PDB file of C-alpha atoms in Angstrom:
ATOM      1  CA  UNK I   1     -43.866 -46.640 -42.461  1.00  0.00           C
ATOM      2  CA  UNK I   2     -44.908 -49.880 -40.756  1.00  0.00           C
ATOM      3  CA  UNK I   3     -44.107 -50.881 -37.104  1.00  0.00           C
ATOM      4  CA  UNK I   4     -41.728 -53.764 -38.526  1.00  0.00           C
ATOM      5  CA  UNK I   5     -39.855 -51.486 -40.769  1.00  0.00           C
ATOM      6  CA  UNK I   6     -39.164 -48.840 -37.513  1.00  0.00           C
ATOM      7  CA  UNK I   7     -38.121 -51.858 -35.464  1.00  0.00           C
ATOM      8  CA  UNK I   8     -35.693 -52.772 -38.278  1.00  0.00           C
ATOM      9  CA  UNK I   9     -34.294 -49.400 -38.441  1.00  0.00           C
ATOM     10  CA  UNK I  10     -34.113 -49.320 -34.700  1.00  0.00           C
ATOM     11  CA  UNK I  11     -32.149 -52.821 -34.657  1.00  0.00           C
ATOM     12  CA  UNK I  12     -29.750 -51.649 -37.554  1.00  0.00           C
ATOM     13  CA  UNK I  13     -28.918 -48.279 -35.636  1.00  0.00           C
ATOM     14  CA  UNK I  14     -28.126 -50.216 -32.368  1.00  0.00           C
ATOM     15  CA  UNK I  15     -26.093 -52.565 -34.474  1.00  0.00           C
ATOM     16  CA  UNK I  16     -24.053 -49.707 -36.069  1.00  0.00           C
ATOM     17  CA  UNK I  17     -23.280 -48.099 -32.670  1.00  0.00           C
ATOM     18  CA  UNK I  18     -22.453 -51.519 -31.359  1.00  0.00           C
ATOM     19  CA  UNK I  19     -19.914 -51.963 -34.266  1.00  0.00           C
ATOM     20  CA  UNK I  20     -18.874 -48.399 -34.142  1.00  0.00           C
ATOM     21  CA  UNK I  21     -17.726 -49.170 -30.129  1.00  0.00           C
ATOM     22  CA  UNK I  22     -16.108 -52.427 -31.151  1.00  0.00           C
ATOM     23  CA  UNK I  23     -13.872 -50.546 -33.760  1.00  0.00           C
ATOM     24  CA  UNK I  24     -12.979 -47.684 -31.406  1.00  0.00           C
ATOM     25  CA  UNK I  25     -12.229 -50.073 -28.699  1.00  0.00           C
ATOM     26  CA  UNK I  26      -9.860 -51.736 -31.290  1.00  0.00           C
ATOM     27  CA  UNK I  27      -8.408 -49.088 -32.451  1.00  0.00           C
ATOM     28  CA  UNK I  28      -7.683 -47.777 -28.881  1.00  0.00           C
ATOM     29  CA  UNK I  29      -6.133 -51.193 -28.164  1.00  0.00           C
ATOM     30  CA  UNK I  30      -4.028 -51.124 -31.170  1.00  0.00           C
ATOM     31  CA  UNK I  31      -2.994 -47.463 -30.603  1.00  0.00           C
ATOM     32  CA  UNK I  32      -1.981 -48.372 -27.304  1.00  0.00           C
ATOM     33  CA  UNK I  33       0.047 -51.481 -28.312  1.00  0.00           C
ATOM     34  CA  UNK I  34       1.867 -49.657 -30.901  1.00  0.00           C
ATOM     35  CA  UNK I  35       2.636 -47.005 -28.374  1.00  0.00           C
ATOM     36  CA  UNK I  36       3.923 -49.448 -25.856  1.00  0.00           C
ATOM     37  CA  UNK I  37       5.917 -51.258 -28.702  1.00  0.00           C
ATOM     38  CA  UNK I  38       7.496 -47.788 -29.842  1.00  0.00           C
ATOM     39  CA  UNK I  39       8.397 -47.300 -26.250  1.00  0.00           C
ATOM     40  CA  UNK I  40       9.813 -50.263 -25.817  1.00  0.00           C
ATOM     41  CA  UNK I  41      11.777 -50.233 -28.981  1.00  0.00           C
ATOM     42  CA  UNK I  42      12.990 -46.779 -27.805  1.00  0.00           C
ATOM     43  CA  UNK I  43      14.187 -48.157 -24.519  1.00  0.00           C
ATOM     44  CA  UNK I  44      15.876 -50.876 -26.139  1.00  0.00           C
ATOM     45  CA  UNK I  45      17.888 -48.725 -28.520  1.00  0.00           C
ATOM     46  CA  UNK I  46      18.835 -46.520 -25.738  1.00  0.00           C
ATOM     47  CA  UNK I  47      20.012 -49.239 -23.692  1.00  0.00           C
ATOM     48  CA  UNK I  48      21.865 -50.823 -26.663  1.00  0.00           C
ATOM     49  CA  UNK I  49      23.499 -47.153 -27.128  1.00  0.00           C
ATOM     50  CA  UNK I  50      24.273 -47.494 -23.184  1.00  0.00           C
ATOM     51  CA  UNK I  51      25.941 -50.928 -23.625  1.00  0.00           C
ATOM     52  CA  UNK I  52      28.019 -49.498 -26.766  1.00  0.00           C
ATOM     53  CA  UNK I  53      29.149 -46.727 -24.909  1.00  0.00           C
ATOM     54  CA  UNK I  54      30.228 -48.614 -22.090  1.00  0.00           C
ATOM     55  CA  UNK I  55      32.269 -51.007 -24.003  1.00  0.00           C
ATOM     56  CA  UNK I  56      33.881 -48.156 -25.700  1.00  0.00           C
ATOM     57  CA  UNK I  57      34.732 -46.734 -22.463  1.00  0.00           C
ATOM     58  CA  UNK I  58      35.850 -50.081 -21.224  1.00  0.00           C
ATOM     59  CA  UNK I  59      38.218 -50.266 -23.832  1.00  0.00           C
ATOM     60  CA  UNK I  60      39.636 -46.756 -22.948  1.00  0.00           C
ATOM     61  CA  UNK I  61      39.813 -47.781 -19.345  1.00  0.00           C
ATOM     62  CA  UNK I  62      41.841 -51.048 -20.282  1.00  0.00           C
ATOM     63  CA  UNK I  63      44.513 -49.187 -22.264  1.00  0.00           C
ATOM     64  CA  UNK I  64      44.732 -46.655 -19.221  1.00  0.00           C
ATOM     65  CA  UNK I  65      45.306 -49.472 -16.836  1.00  0.00           C
ATOM     66  CA  UNK I  66      47.672 -51.229 -18.752  1.00  0.00           C
ATOM     67  CA  UNK I  67      50.244 -48.912 -17.932  1.00  0.00           C
ATOM     68  CA  UNK I  68      51.345 -49.220 -14.241  1.00  0.00           C
ATOM     69  CA  UNK I  69      51.983 -45.349 -13.672  1.00  0.00           C
ATOM     70  CA  UNK I  70      48.060 -44.754 -14.616  1.00  0.00           C
ATOM     71  CA  UNK I  71      47.021 -47.293 -12.156  1.00  0.00           C
ATOM     72  CA  UNK I  72      49.245 -45.762  -9.436  1.00  0.00           C
ATOM     73  CA  UNK I  73      47.828 -42.284 -10.164  1.00  0.00           C
ATOM     74  CA  UNK I  74      44.335 -43.486  -9.693  1.00  0.00           C
ATOM     75  CA  UNK I  75      45.148 -44.420  -6.184  1.00  0.00           C
ATOM     76  CA  UNK I  76      47.530 -41.434  -5.263  1.00  0.00           C
ATOM     77  CA  UNK I  77      44.873 -39.161  -6.784  1.00  0.00           C
ATOM     78  CA  UNK I  78      42.273 -40.309  -4.045  1.00  0.00           C
ATOM     79  CA  UNK I  79      45.108 -39.866  -1.224  1.00  0.00           C
ATOM     80  CA  UNK I  80      42.936 -38.021   1.164  1.00  0.00           C
ATOM     81  CA  UNK I  81      39.719 -37.804  -0.587  1.00  0.00           C
ATOM     82  CA  UNK I  82      37.324 -40.194  -2.663  1.00  0.00           C
ATOM     83  CA  UNK I  83      38.851 -43.071  -4.133  1.00  0.00           C
ATOM     84  CA  UNK I  84      37.229 -42.338  -7.301  1.00  0.00           C
ATOM     85  CA  UNK I  85      38.554 -40.728 -11.004  1.00  0.00           C
ATOM     86  CA  UNK I  86      35.747 -38.654 -12.319  1.00  0.00           C
ATOM     87  CA  UNK I  87      34.873 -38.998 -15.954  1.00  0.00           C
ATOM     88  CA  UNK I  88      32.069 -36.878 -17.268  1.00  0.00           C
ATOM     89  CA  UNK I  89      31.161 -35.450 -20.963  1.00  0.00           C
ATOM     90  CA  UNK I  90      27.998 -34.821 -23.101  1.00  0.00           C
ATOM     91  CA  UNK I  91      26.306 -37.409 -25.447  1.00  0.00           C
ATOM     92  CA  UNK I  92      24.126 -36.282 -28.287  1.00  0.00           C
ATOM     93  CA  UNK I  93      21.016 -37.374 -26.597  1.00  0.00           C
ATOM     94  CA  UNK I  94      22.153 -37.187 -23.028  1.00  0.00           C
ATOM     95  CA  UNK I  95      25.399 -37.502 -20.638  1.00  0.00           C
ATOM     96  CA  UNK I  96      27.700 -39.849 -19.318  1.00  0.00           C
ATOM     97  CA  UNK I  97      29.500 -39.888 -15.827  1.00  0.00           C
ATOM     98  CA  UNK I  98      32.127 -42.486 -14.984  1.00  0.00           C
ATOM     99  CA  UNK I  99      34.570 -43.195 -12.484  1.00  0.00           C
ATOM    100  CA  UNK I 100      37.393 -45.999 -11.944  1.00  0.00           C
ATOM    101  CA  UNK I 101      37.149 -47.276  -8.463  1.00  0.00           C
ATOM    102  CA  UNK I 102      40.584 -48.730  -6.934  1.00  0.00           C
ATOM    103  CA  UNK I 103      39.372 -51.818  -5.024  1.00  0.00           C
ATOM    104  CA  UNK I 104      42.564 -52.314  -3.168  1.00  0.00           C
ATOM    105  CA  UNK I 105      41.370 -51.064  -0.032  1.00  0.00           C
ATOM    106  CA  UNK I 106      38.508 -53.381   0.752  1.00  0.00           C
ATOM    107  CA  UNK I 107      38.393 -56.951   2.056  1.00  0.00           C
ATOM    108  CA  UNK I 108      37.540 -59.691  -0.177  1.00  0.00           C
ATOM    109  CA  UNK I 109      34.777 -62.045   1.422  1.00  0.00           C
ATOM    110  CA  UNK I 110      35.624 -64.939  -0.633  1.00  0.00           C
ATOM    111  CA  UNK I 111      39.262 -65.143   1.149  1.00  0.00           C
ATOM    112  CA  UNK I 112      37.403 -66.553   4.201  1.00  0.00           C
ATOM    113  CA  UNK I 113      37.953 -70.140   3.246  1.00  0.00           C
ATOM    114  CA  UNK I 114      41.082 -71.489   1.987  1.00  0.00           C
ATOM    115  CA  UNK I 115      41.187 -74.216  -0.917  1.00  0.00           C
ATOM    116  CA  UNK I 116      44.157 -76.961  -0.578  1.00  0.00           C
ATOM    117  CA  UNK I 117      45.691 -78.548  -3.714  1.00  0.00           C
ATOM    118  CA  UNK I 118      43.348 -81.300  -3.596  1.00  0.00           C
ATOM    119  CA  UNK I 119      40.329 -79.080  -3.485  1.00  0.00           C
ATOM    120  CA  UNK I 120      39.365 -79.520   0.130  1.00  0.00           C
ATOM    121  CA  UNK I 121      37.782 -76.208   1.601  1.00  0.00           C
ATOM    122  CA  UNK I 122      38.167 -74.774   5.139  1.00  0.00           C
ATOM    123  CA  UNK I 123      37.895 -71.498   7.207  1.00  0.00           C
ATOM    124  CA  UNK I 124      40.877 -69.308   6.729  1.00  0.00           C
ATOM    125  CA  UNK I 125      41.113 -68.717  10.460  1.00  0.00           C
ATOM    126  CA  UNK I 126      43.622 -65.607   9.771  1.00  0.00           C
ATOM    127  CA  UNK I 127      41.286 -64.093   7.332  1.00  0.00           C
ATOM    128  CA  UNK I 128      38.388 -64.932   9.517  1.00  0.00           C
ATOM    129  CA  UNK I 129      39.996 -63.249  12.480  1.00  0.00           C
ATOM    130  CA  UNK I 130      40.642 -60.062  10.532  1.00  0.00           C
ATOM    131  CA  UNK I 131      36.834 -60.162   9.345  1.00  0.00           C
ATOM    132  CA  UNK I 132      35.638 -60.405  12.886  1.00  0.00           C
ATOM    133  CA  UNK I 133      38.071 -57.586  13.801  1.00  0.00           C
ATOM    134  CA  UNK I 134      36.510 -55.490  11.121  1.00  0.00           C
ATOM    135  CA  UNK I 135      33.130 -56.037  12.705  1.00  0.00           C
ATOM    136  CA  UNK I 136      34.208 -55.401  16.185  1.00  0.00           C
ATOM    137  CA  UNK I 137      35.661 -51.915  15.012  1.00  0.00           C
ATOM    138  CA  UNK I 138      32.209 -50.984  13.775  1.00  0.00           C
ATOM    139  CA  UNK I 139      30.905 -51.750  16.954  1.00  0.00           C
ATOM    140  CA  UNK I 140      29.154 -54.736  16.032  1.00  0.00           C
ATOM    141  CA  UNK I 141      27.844 -56.755  19.083  1.00  0.00           C
ATOM    142  CA  UNK I 142      29.991 -59.828  19.892  1.00  0.00           C
ATOM    143  CA  UNK I 143      26.932 -62.109  19.913  1.00  0.00           C
ATOM    144  CA  UNK I 144      26.513 -61.123  16.293  1.00  0.00           C
ATOM    145  CA  UNK I 145      29.642 -61.552  15.328  1.00  0.00           C
ATOM    146  CA  UNK I 146      29.843 -64.943  16.587  1.00  0.00           C
ATOM    147  CA  UNK I 147      26.742 -65.698  14.851  1.00  0.00           C
ATOM    148  CA  UNK I 148      27.712 -64.109  11.430  1.00  0.00           C
ATOM    149  CA  UNK I 149      31.479 -65.542  11.106  1.00  0.00           C
ATOM    150  CA  UNK I 150      30.818 -69.278  11.187  1.00  0.00           C
ATOM    151  CA  UNK I 151      27.558 -68.760   8.798  1.00  0.00           C
ATOM    152  CA  UNK I 152      29.523 -66.997   6.269  1.00  0.00           C
ATOM    153  CA  UNK I 153      31.788 -69.766   6.192  1.00  0.00           C
ATOM    154  CA  UNK I 154      29.193 -72.403   5.734  1.00  0.00           C
ATOM    155  CA  UNK I 155      27.542 -70.128   3.178  1.00  0.00           C
ATOM    156  CA  UNK I 156      30.887 -70.431   1.018  1.00  0.00           C
ATOM    157  CA  UNK I 157      31.884 -74.058   1.495  1.00  0.00           C
ATOM    158  CA  UNK I 158      30.827 -76.706  -0.842  1.00  0.00           C
ATOM    159  CA  UNK I 159      29.393 -79.181   1.632  1.00  0.00           C
ATOM    160  CA  UNK I 160      26.332 -79.610   3.639  1.00  0.00           C
ATOM    161  CA  UNK I 161      27.611 -79.996   7.069  1.00  0.00           C
ATOM    162  CA  UNK I 162      28.198 -76.848   9.665  1.00  0.00           C
ATOM    163  CA  UNK I 163      31.723 -75.871   9.924  1.00  0.00           C
ATOM    164  CA  UNK I 164      31.369 -75.372  13.676  1.00  0.00           C
ATOM    165  CA  UNK I 165      28.373 -76.115  16.398  1.00  0.00           C
ATOM    166  CA  UNK I 166      27.549 -72.441  15.546  1.00  0.00           C
ATOM    167  CA  UNK I 167      27.250 -72.830  11.811  1.00  0.00           C
ATOM    168  CA  UNK I 168      24.109 -73.350   9.592  1.00  0.00           C
ATOM    169  CA  UNK I 169      23.648 -74.966   6.420  1.00  0.00           C
ATOM    170  CA  UNK I 170      20.214 -75.806   4.331  1.00  0.00           C
ATOM    171  CA  UNK I 171      18.202 -77.224   7.125  1.00  0.00           C
ATOM    172  CA  UNK I 172      18.189 -73.943   8.757  1.00  0.00           C
ATOM    173  CA  UNK I 173      17.241 -71.697   5.916  1.00  0.00           C
ATOM    174  CA  UNK I 174      14.658 -74.009   4.478  1.00  0.00           C
ATOM    175  CA  UNK I 175      12.676 -73.106   7.627  1.00  0.00           C
ATOM    176  CA  UNK I 176      13.266 -69.469   7.238  1.00  0.00           C
ATOM    177  CA  UNK I 177      11.260 -66.629   5.192  1.00  0.00           C
ATOM    178  CA  UNK I 178      11.796 -66.308   2.669  1.00  0.00           C
ATOM    179  CA  UNK I 179      12.894 -69.818   2.257  1.00  0.00           C
ATOM    180  CA  UNK I 180      16.447 -70.124   0.823  1.00  0.00           C
ATOM    181  CA  UNK I 181      19.682 -72.409   0.325  1.00  0.00           C
ATOM    182  CA  UNK I 182      23.107 -71.708   1.043  1.00  0.00           C
ATOM    183  CA  UNK I 183      25.156 -70.725  -1.847  1.00  0.00           C
ATOM    184  CA  UNK I 184      28.003 -73.328  -1.664  1.00  0.00           C
ATOM    185  CA  UNK I 185      30.229 -71.213  -3.364  1.00  0.00           C
ATOM    186  CA  UNK I 186      31.757 -67.847  -3.808  1.00  0.00           C
ATOM    187  CA  UNK I 187      30.083 -64.833  -3.423  1.00  0.00           C
ATOM    188  CA  UNK I 188      29.238 -63.126  -6.550  1.00  0.00           C
ATOM    189  CA  UNK I 189      27.789 -60.074  -5.170  1.00  0.00           C
ATOM    190  CA  UNK I 190      28.137 -58.117  -1.855  1.00  0.00           C
ATOM    191  CA  UNK I 191      24.454 -57.977  -1.632  1.00  0.00           C
ATOM    192  CA  UNK I 192      24.417 -61.971  -0.888  1.00  0.00           C
ATOM    193  CA  UNK I 193      25.653 -61.317   2.372  1.00  0.00           C
ATOM    194  CA  UNK I 194      22.124 -60.106   3.453  1.00  0.00           C
ATOM    195  CA  UNK I 195      21.028 -63.932   3.261  1.00  0.00           C
ATOM    196  CA  UNK I 196      23.518 -64.904   5.829  1.00  0.00           C
ATOM    197  CA  UNK I 197      22.413 -66.019   9.087  1.00  0.00           C
ATOM    198  CA  UNK I 198      22.601 -63.077  11.668  1.00  0.00           C
ATOM    199  CA  UNK I 199      23.246 -60.280   9.229  1.00  0.00           C
ATOM    200  CA  UNK I 200      21.071 -57.314   9.574  1.00  0.00           C
ATOM    201  CA  UNK I 201      20.306 -53.877   7.185  1.00  0.00           C
ATOM    202  CA  UNK I 202      22.153 -52.199   9.916  1.00  0.00           C
ATOM    203  CA  UNK I 203      25.155 -54.483   9.987  1.00  0.00           C
ATOM    204  CA  UNK I 204      25.306 -54.670   6.266  1.00  0.00           C
ATOM    205  CA  UNK I 205      25.469 -51.136   5.682  1.00  0.00           C
ATOM    206  CA  UNK I 206      28.059 -50.667   8.107  1.00  0.00           C
ATOM    207  CA  UNK I 207      30.236 -53.189   6.356  1.00  0.00           C
ATOM    208  CA  UNK I 208      29.570 -52.152   2.682  1.00  0.00           C
ATOM    209  CA  UNK I 209      32.254 -49.525   2.440  1.00  0.00           C
ATOM    210  CA  UNK I 210      34.876 -52.016   3.441  1.00  0.00           C
ATOM    211  CA  UNK I 211      33.935 -55.325   1.656  1.00  0.00           C
ATOM    212  CA  UNK I 212      34.286 -56.518  -1.944  1.00  0.00           C
ATOM    213  CA  UNK I 213      34.213 -60.149  -3.366  1.00  0.00           C
ATOM    214  CA  UNK I 214      36.923 -61.014  -6.066  1.00  0.00           C
ATOM    215  CA  UNK I 215      36.882 -64.555  -7.980  1.00  0.00           C
ATOM    216  CA  UNK I 216      39.430 -65.882  -5.472  1.00  0.00           C
ATOM    217  CA  UNK I 217      40.417 -66.695  -2.187  1.00  0.00           C
ATOM    218  CA  UNK I 218      43.337 -63.954  -2.386  1.00  0.00           C
ATOM    219  CA  UNK I 219      42.842 -60.430  -0.482  1.00  0.00           C
ATOM    220  CA  UNK I 220      45.516 -57.936  -0.499  1.00  0.00           C
ATOM    221  CA  UNK I 221      45.128 -54.279   1.130  1.00  0.00           C
ATOM    222  CA  UNK I 222      46.980 -51.551  -0.844  1.00  0.00           C
ATOM    223  CA  UNK I 223      48.341 -49.520   2.039  1.00  0.00           C
ATOM    224  CA  UNK I 224      48.465 -46.419  -0.499  1.00  0.00           C
ATOM    225  CA  UNK I 225      44.473 -46.943  -1.223  1.00  0.00           C
ATOM    226  CA  UNK I 226      43.203 -46.775   2.227  1.00  0.00           C
ATOM    227  CA  UNK I 227      41.181 -43.949   2.894  1.00  0.00           C
ATOM    228  CA  UNK I 228      41.073 -41.824   5.843  1.00  0.00           C
ATOM    229  CA  UNK I 229      37.218 -41.639   5.748  1.00  0.00           C
ATOM    230  CA  UNK I 230      37.287 -45.496   6.339  1.00  0.00           C
ATOM    231  CA  UNK I 231      39.884 -46.042   8.277  1.00  0.00           C
ATOM    232  CA  UNK I 232      38.243 -49.265   9.735  1.00  0.00           C
ATOM    233  CA  UNK I 233      40.291 -51.665   7.637  1.00  0.00           C
ATOM    234  CA  UNK I 234      43.572 -50.157   9.079  1.00  0.00           C
ATOM    235  CA  UNK I 235      42.145 -50.505  12.681  1.00  0.00           C
ATOM    236  CA  UNK I 236      40.852 -54.017  12.006  1.00  0.00           C
ATOM    237  CA  UNK I 237      44.737 -54.674  10.751  1.00  0.00           C
ATOM    238  CA  UNK I 238      46.151 -53.770  14.024  1.00  0.00           C
ATOM    239  CA  UNK I 239      43.925 -56.163  15.551  1.00  0.00           C
ATOM    240  CA  UNK I 240      41.720 -53.429  17.188  1.00  0.00           C
ATOM    241  CA  UNK I 241      44.570 -51.785  19.039  1.00  0.00           C
ATOM    242  CA  UNK I 242      44.487 -48.440  16.968  1.00  0.00           C
ATOM    243  CA  UNK I 243      41.612 -46.093  17.443  1.00  0.00           C
ATOM    244  CA  UNK I 244      39.641 -44.762  14.615  1.00  0.00           C
ATOM    245  CA  UNK I 245      41.365 -41.343  15.355  1.00  0.00           C
ATOM    246  CA  UNK I 246      44.763 -42.847  15.352  1.00  0.00           C
ATOM    247  CA  UNK I 247      43.986 -44.795  12.314  1.00  0.00           C
ATOM    248  CA  UNK I 248      42.707 -41.684  10.418  1.00  0.00           C
ATOM    249  CA  UNK I 249      45.996 -39.541  11.408  1.00  0.00           C
ATOM    250  CA  UNK I 250      48.012 -42.322  10.166  1.00  0.00           C
ATOM    251  CA  UNK I 251      46.340 -42.472   7.015  1.00  0.00           C
ATOM    252  CA  UNK I 252      46.323 -38.450   6.756  1.00  0.00           C
ATOM    253  CA  UNK I 253      49.887 -38.463   7.184  1.00  0.00           C
ATOM    254  CA  UNK I 254      50.743 -40.808   4.293  1.00  0.00           C
ATOM    255  CA  UNK I 255      53.630 -39.673   1.936  1.00  0.00           C
ATOM    256  CA  UNK I 256      51.933 -37.498  -0.877  1.00  0.00           C
ATOM    257  CA  UNK I 257      53.466 -40.015  -3.407  1.00  0.00           C
ATOM    258  CA  UNK I 258      52.375 -42.810  -1.236  1.00  0.00           C
ATOM    259  CA  UNK I 259      54.569 -45.398   0.462  1.00  0.00           C
ATOM    260  CA  UNK I 260      57.515 -46.544  -1.691  1.00  0.00           C
ATOM    261  CA  UNK I 261      57.659 -49.912  -0.021  1.00  0.00           C
ATOM    262  CA  UNK I 262      55.452 -52.033   2.442  1.00  0.00           C
ATOM    263  CA  UNK I 263      58.599 -51.668   4.969  1.00  0.00           C
ATOM    264  CA  UNK I 264      58.452 -48.085   5.334  1.00  0.00           C
ATOM    265  CA  UNK I 265      54.774 -48.501   6.201  1.00  0.00           C
ATOM    266  CA  UNK I 266      55.585 -51.226   8.876  1.00  0.00           C
ATOM    267  CA  UNK I 267      58.804 -49.347   9.999  1.00  0.00           C
ATOM    268  CA  UNK I 268      56.561 -46.470  11.621  1.00  0.00           C
ATOM    269  CA  UNK I 269      56.536 -46.789  15.326  1.00  0.00           C
ATOM    270  CA  UNK I 270      52.510 -46.686  15.634  1.00  0.00           C
ATOM    271  CA  UNK I 271      52.424 -49.292  13.057  1.00  0.00           C
ATOM    272  CA  UNK I 272      55.318 -51.350  14.681  1.00  0.00           C
ATOM    273  CA  UNK I 273      53.413 -51.283  17.829  1.00  0.00           C
ATOM    274  CA  UNK I 274      50.184 -52.053  16.480  1.00  0.00           C
ATOM    275  CA  UNK I 275      50.607 -54.619  13.775  1.00  0.00           C
ATOM    276  CA  UNK I 276      51.372 -58.298  15.285  1.00  0.00           C
ATOM    277  CA  UNK I 277      49.539 -60.525  13.349  1.00  0.00           C
ATOM    278  CA  UNK I 278      50.597 -62.557  10.308  1.00  0.00           C
ATOM    279  CA  UNK I 279      47.575 -61.302   8.134  1.00  0.00           C
ATOM    280  CA  UNK I 280      48.465 -57.832   8.705  1.00  0.00           C
ATOM    281  CA  UNK I 281      52.191 -58.318   7.495  1.00  0.00           C
ATOM    282  CA  UNK I 282      51.427 -60.692   4.759  1.00  0.00           C
ATOM    283  CA  UNK I 283      48.423 -59.404   3.084  1.00  0.00           C
ATOM    284  CA  UNK I 284      49.642 -55.811   2.436  1.00  0.00           C
ATOM    285  CA  UNK I 285      50.840 -54.750  -1.146  1.00  0.00           C
ATOM    286  CA  UNK I 286      51.447 -51.388  -3.085  1.00  0.00           C
ATOM    287  CA  UNK I 287      49.720 -52.687  -6.325  1.00  0.00           C
ATOM    288  CA  UNK I 288      46.127 -52.921  -7.018  1.00  0.00           C
ATOM    289  CA  UNK I 289      44.798 -55.525  -9.431  1.00  0.00           C
ATOM    290  CA  UNK I 290      41.293 -55.165  -9.041  1.00  0.00           C
ATOM    291  CA  UNK I 291      39.088 -52.119 -10.256  1.00  0.00           C
ATOM    292  CA  UNK I 292      35.691 -51.233 -11.099  1.00  0.00           C
ATOM    293  CA  UNK I 293      34.466 -48.770 -13.847  1.00  0.00           C
ATOM    294  CA  UNK I 294      31.307 -47.431 -12.692  1.00  0.00           C
ATOM    295  CA  UNK I 295      29.507 -45.674 -15.574  1.00  0.00           C
ATOM    296  CA  UNK I 296      26.053 -43.963 -15.290  1.00  0.00           C
ATOM    297  CA  UNK I 297      24.421 -42.594 -18.604  1.00  0.00           C
ATOM    298  CA  UNK I 298      21.631 -40.711 -19.236  1.00  0.00           C
ATOM    299  CA  UNK I 299      19.633 -41.047 -22.676  1.00  0.00           C
ATOM    300  CA  UNK I 300      16.839 -39.013 -23.360  1.00  0.00           C
ATOM    301  CA  UNK I 301      15.004 -39.679 -19.956  1.00  0.00           C
ATOM    302  CA  UNK I 302      16.402 -43.413 -19.353  1.00  0.00           C
ATOM    303  CA  UNK I 303      19.082 -43.807 -16.773  1.00  0.00           C
ATOM    304  CA  UNK I 304      21.417 -46.676 -16.927  1.00  0.00           C
ATOM    305  CA  UNK I 305      23.996 -47.780 -14.274  1.00  0.00           C
ATOM    306  CA  UNK I 306      26.646 -50.335 -15.339  1.00  0.00           C
ATOM    307  CA  UNK I 307      29.720 -51.776 -13.622  1.00  0.00           C
ATOM    308  CA  UNK I 308      32.546 -53.216 -15.126  1.00  0.00           C
ATOM    309  CA  UNK I 309      35.110 -55.252 -12.974  1.00  0.00           C
ATOM    310  CA  UNK I 310      38.527 -55.108 -14.271  1.00  0.00           C
ATOM    311  CA  UNK I 311      40.999 -57.729 -13.068  1.00  0.00           C
ATOM    312  CA  UNK I 312      44.798 -57.130 -13.785  1.00  0.00           C
ATOM    313  CA  UNK I 313      45.760 -60.678 -15.096  1.00  0.00           C
ATOM    314  CA  UNK I 314      49.662 -61.040 -15.739  1.00  0.00           C
ATOM    315  CA  UNK I 315      49.497 -57.137 -15.978  1.00  0.00           C
ATOM    316  CA  UNK I 316      47.073 -56.987 -18.584  1.00  0.00           C
ATOM    317  CA  UNK I 317      43.778 -55.720 -17.657  1.00  0.00           C
ATOM    318  CA  UNK I 318      40.527 -58.023 -18.347  1.00  0.00           C
ATOM    319  CA  UNK I 319      36.827 -57.464 -17.903  1.00  0.00           C
ATOM    320  CA  UNK I 320      35.955 -60.548 -15.770  1.00  0.00           C
ATOM    321  CA  UNK I 321      32.112 -59.286 -15.383  1.00  0.00           C
ATOM    322  CA  UNK I 322      29.598 -56.744 -15.705  1.00  0.00           C
ATOM    323  CA  UNK I 323      26.645 -55.857 -13.449  1.00  0.00           C
ATOM    324  CA  UNK I 324      23.370 -53.424 -14.513  1.00  0.00           C
ATOM    325  CA  UNK I 325      22.237 -51.342 -11.821  1.00  0.00           C
ATOM    326  CA  UNK I 326      23.758 -49.705  -8.480  1.00  0.00           C
ATOM    327  CA  UNK I 327      24.032 -51.662  -5.168  1.00  0.00           C
ATOM    328  CA  UNK I 328      21.365 -51.091  -2.789  1.00  0.00           C
TER     329      UNK I 328
END
């Protein structure tokens, strides 16, 4: 064998090894791509199944809420415990847990503004006073309360001018980190409150059990919904004349079947003494119009969390929006 033949065979061997390495690399890449696609497809199928299961549960929930007695049962079942109605049953490849939450015990942040018949917006001073009392009852510093309150109004209203000398609009937030703009519309989610000037994570976590957002400026507190474990709504309704302990005692002594009228609640001696504001008397109700269906579905090794917001529109339950994931 000549030297040229040996060199040719050596080059052919190197080329063969190089081609083999390329084929192995491409094969590994294709295998990884196929595995990723299969995993993505599996996740997509699981998510679709979770959505379809939630839609089925929504249909059941709407039928259940269509009955006024059932709505009252959700409120009264949580008279001294959690404001939840638990649902739990197995699925073919997992499990479903759900609960219907009565939202009659929280303060609607969007009610902090008033909208005139001509569309003009302004701060709702009575609701703003209640919001301040709520923060005060949670031992939030006065300086922070006076900083947050006007900032929330400017976050909500459509104009670009501070509502008061303590208010802030885009010029302030543009210089913040991260830079942002005011929403100039209703809150869509309570977590947006974190972006408002003066809000800290500590304050947000204190407010979180007591606040909610509806797509309206209405706020009605269902006195039969109030939970003894979260007495600060009642404390704030009393303009902070009730202590936490006094509010808990009042809520713990609610009639087993709930109050039959708002007057029965207001005629209690402790309430007569403590309730003086127009807000306290005019924004009480015995019926909840807003519910949230929380659905937690586990399929294979995947977890899905969905919130269905259900509003009673002319005595008929309507799903007005859905949210994936839990509040953080």
